């Protein structure tokens, strides 16, 4: 968090290697955290979509079982065979 202070802008050259190293480590940690969060969001959307797909298939199967085909449909299906 030293990057925004006035003391870090004007330096005399002492301790700059340590500051650069800590800044590099902070950037790497920020990138790692952002990657983990992005993967969490992507997998969350994926699993939510799969769950909704499974539920919709179950609802479709439930509606298909409730339907009774008419006699005309059987005659059309059986006719050509």
mmCIF file of C-alpha atoms in Angstrom, residues 1-80:
data_model
loop_
_atom_site.group_PDB
_atom_site.id
_atom_site.type_symbol
_atom_site.label_atom_id
_atom_site.label_comp_id
_atom_site.label_asym_id
_atom_site.label_seq_id
_atom_site.Cartn_x
_atom_site.Cartn_y
_atom_site.Cartn_z
ATOM 1 C CA UNK A 1 0.000 0.000 0.000
ATOM 2 C CA UNK A 2 3.052 2.238 -0.101
ATOM 3 C CA UNK A 3 2.549 2.979 -3.773
ATOM 4 C CA UNK A 4 0.131 5.835 -3.097
ATOM 5 C CA UNK A 5 2.025 7.674 -0.359
ATOM 6 C CA UNK A 6 4.176 10.716 -1.003
ATOM 7 C CA UNK A 7 7.157 9.075 0.714
ATOM 8 C CA UNK A 8 7.299 6.273 -1.846
ATOM 9 C CA UNK A 9 7.190 8.683 -4.788
ATOM 10 C CA UNK A 10 10.303 10.562 -3.699
ATOM 11 C CA UNK A 11 12.964 8.046 -2.691
ATOM 12 C CA UNK A 12 16.655 8.347 -2.144
ATOM 13 C CA UNK A 13 17.391 4.886 -3.589
ATOM 14 C CA UNK A 14 17.655 2.972 -0.313
ATOM 15 C CA UNK A 15 15.393 -0.034 0.042
ATOM 16 C CA UNK A 16 14.022 0.162 -3.498
ATOM 17 C CA UNK A 17 14.793 -3.508 -4.228
ATOM 18 C CA UNK A 18 12.783 -4.620 -1.211
ATOM 19 C CA UNK A 19 9.910 -2.341 -2.219
ATOM 20 C CA UNK A 20 9.934 -3.716 -5.767
ATOM 21 C CA UNK A 21 9.968 -7.263 -4.448
ATOM 22 C CA UNK A 22 7.050 -6.653 -2.104
ATOM 23 C CA UNK A 23 5.150 -4.898 -4.891
ATOM 24 C CA UNK A 24 5.798 -7.878 -7.180
ATOM 25 C CA UNK A 25 4.565 -10.298 -4.507
ATOM 26 C CA UNK A 26 1.443 -8.206 -3.983
ATOM 27 C CA UNK A 27 0.728 -8.236 -7.724
ATOM 28 C CA UNK A 28 1.186 -12.009 -7.907
ATOM 29 C CA UNK A 29 -1.160 -12.492 -4.946
ATOM 30 C CA UNK A 30 -3.745 -10.185 -6.535
ATOM 31 C CA UNK A 31 -3.563 -12.107 -9.815
ATOM 32 C CA UNK A 32 -3.912 -15.436 -7.996
ATOM 33 C CA UNK A 33 -6.940 -14.215 -6.034
ATOM 34 C CA UNK A 34 -8.588 -12.874 -9.188
ATOM 35 C CA UNK A 35 -7.999 -16.188 -10.983
ATOM 36 C CA UNK A 36 -9.551 -18.136 -8.114
ATOM 37 C CA UNK A 37 -12.563 -15.813 -8.031
ATOM 38 C CA UNK A 38 -13.002 -16.026 -11.797
ATOM 39 C CA UNK A 39 -12.865 -19.832 -11.714
ATOM 40 C CA UNK A 40 -15.367 -19.877 -8.852
ATOM 41 C CA UNK A 41 -17.795 -17.749 -10.861
ATOM 42 C CA UNK A 42 -17.333 -19.828 -14.020
ATOM 43 C CA UNK A 43 -17.893 -23.140 -12.232
ATOM 44 C CA UNK A 44 -20.825 -21.677 -10.288
ATOM 45 C CA UNK A 45 -22.538 -20.646 -13.517
ATOM 46 C CA UNK A 46 -21.731 -24.028 -15.094
ATOM 47 C CA UNK A 47 -23.159 -26.066 -12.205
ATOM 48 C CA UNK A 48 -26.190 -23.800 -11.907
ATOM 49 C CA UNK A 49 -26.864 -24.282 -15.626
ATOM 50 C CA UNK A 50 -26.479 -28.050 -15.322
ATOM 51 C CA UNK A 51 -28.844 -28.110 -12.355
ATOM 52 C CA UNK A 52 -31.457 -26.115 -14.268
ATOM 53 C CA UNK A 53 -31.051 -28.398 -17.282
ATOM 54 C CA UNK A 54 -31.580 -31.500 -15.146
ATOM 55 C CA UNK A 55 -34.656 -29.974 -13.518
ATOM 56 C CA UNK A 56 -36.127 -28.969 -16.887
ATOM 57 C CA UNK A 57 -35.584 -32.495 -18.246
ATOM 58 C CA UNK A 58 -37.356 -33.892 -15.197
ATOM 59 C CA UNK A 59 -40.270 -31.537 -15.724
ATOM 60 C CA UNK A 60 -40.481 -32.463 -19.404
ATOM 61 C CA UNK A 61 -40.472 -36.174 -18.536
ATOM 62 C CA UNK A 62 -43.184 -35.556 -15.946
ATOM 63 C CA UNK A 63 -45.346 -33.785 -18.526
ATOM 64 C CA UNK A 64 -44.766 -36.523 -21.117
ATOM 65 C CA UNK A 65 -45.886 -39.213 -18.656
ATOM 66 C CA UNK A 66 -49.041 -37.256 -17.856
ATOM 67 C CA UNK A 67 -50.049 -36.974 -21.525
ATOM 68 C CA UNK A 68 -52.116 -39.716 -23.086
ATOM 69 C CA UNK A 69 -51.756 -40.134 -26.822
ATOM 70 C CA UNK A 70 -54.994 -40.211 -28.754
ATOM 71 C CA UNK A 71 -56.137 -43.099 -30.936
ATOM 72 C CA UNK A 72 -55.477 -41.055 -34.093
ATOM 73 C CA UNK A 73 -51.808 -40.652 -33.185
ATOM 74 C CA UNK A 74 -51.447 -44.424 -32.767
ATOM 75 C CA UNK A 75 -53.071 -45.019 -36.140
ATOM 76 C CA UNK A 76 -50.676 -42.596 -37.836
ATOM 77 C CA UNK A 77 -47.638 -44.097 -36.120
ATOM 78 C CA UNK A 78 -48.656 -47.704 -36.744
ATOM 79 C CA UNK A 79 -49.917 -47.101 -40.286
ATOM 80 C CA UNK A 80 -46.621 -46.712 -42.232
#
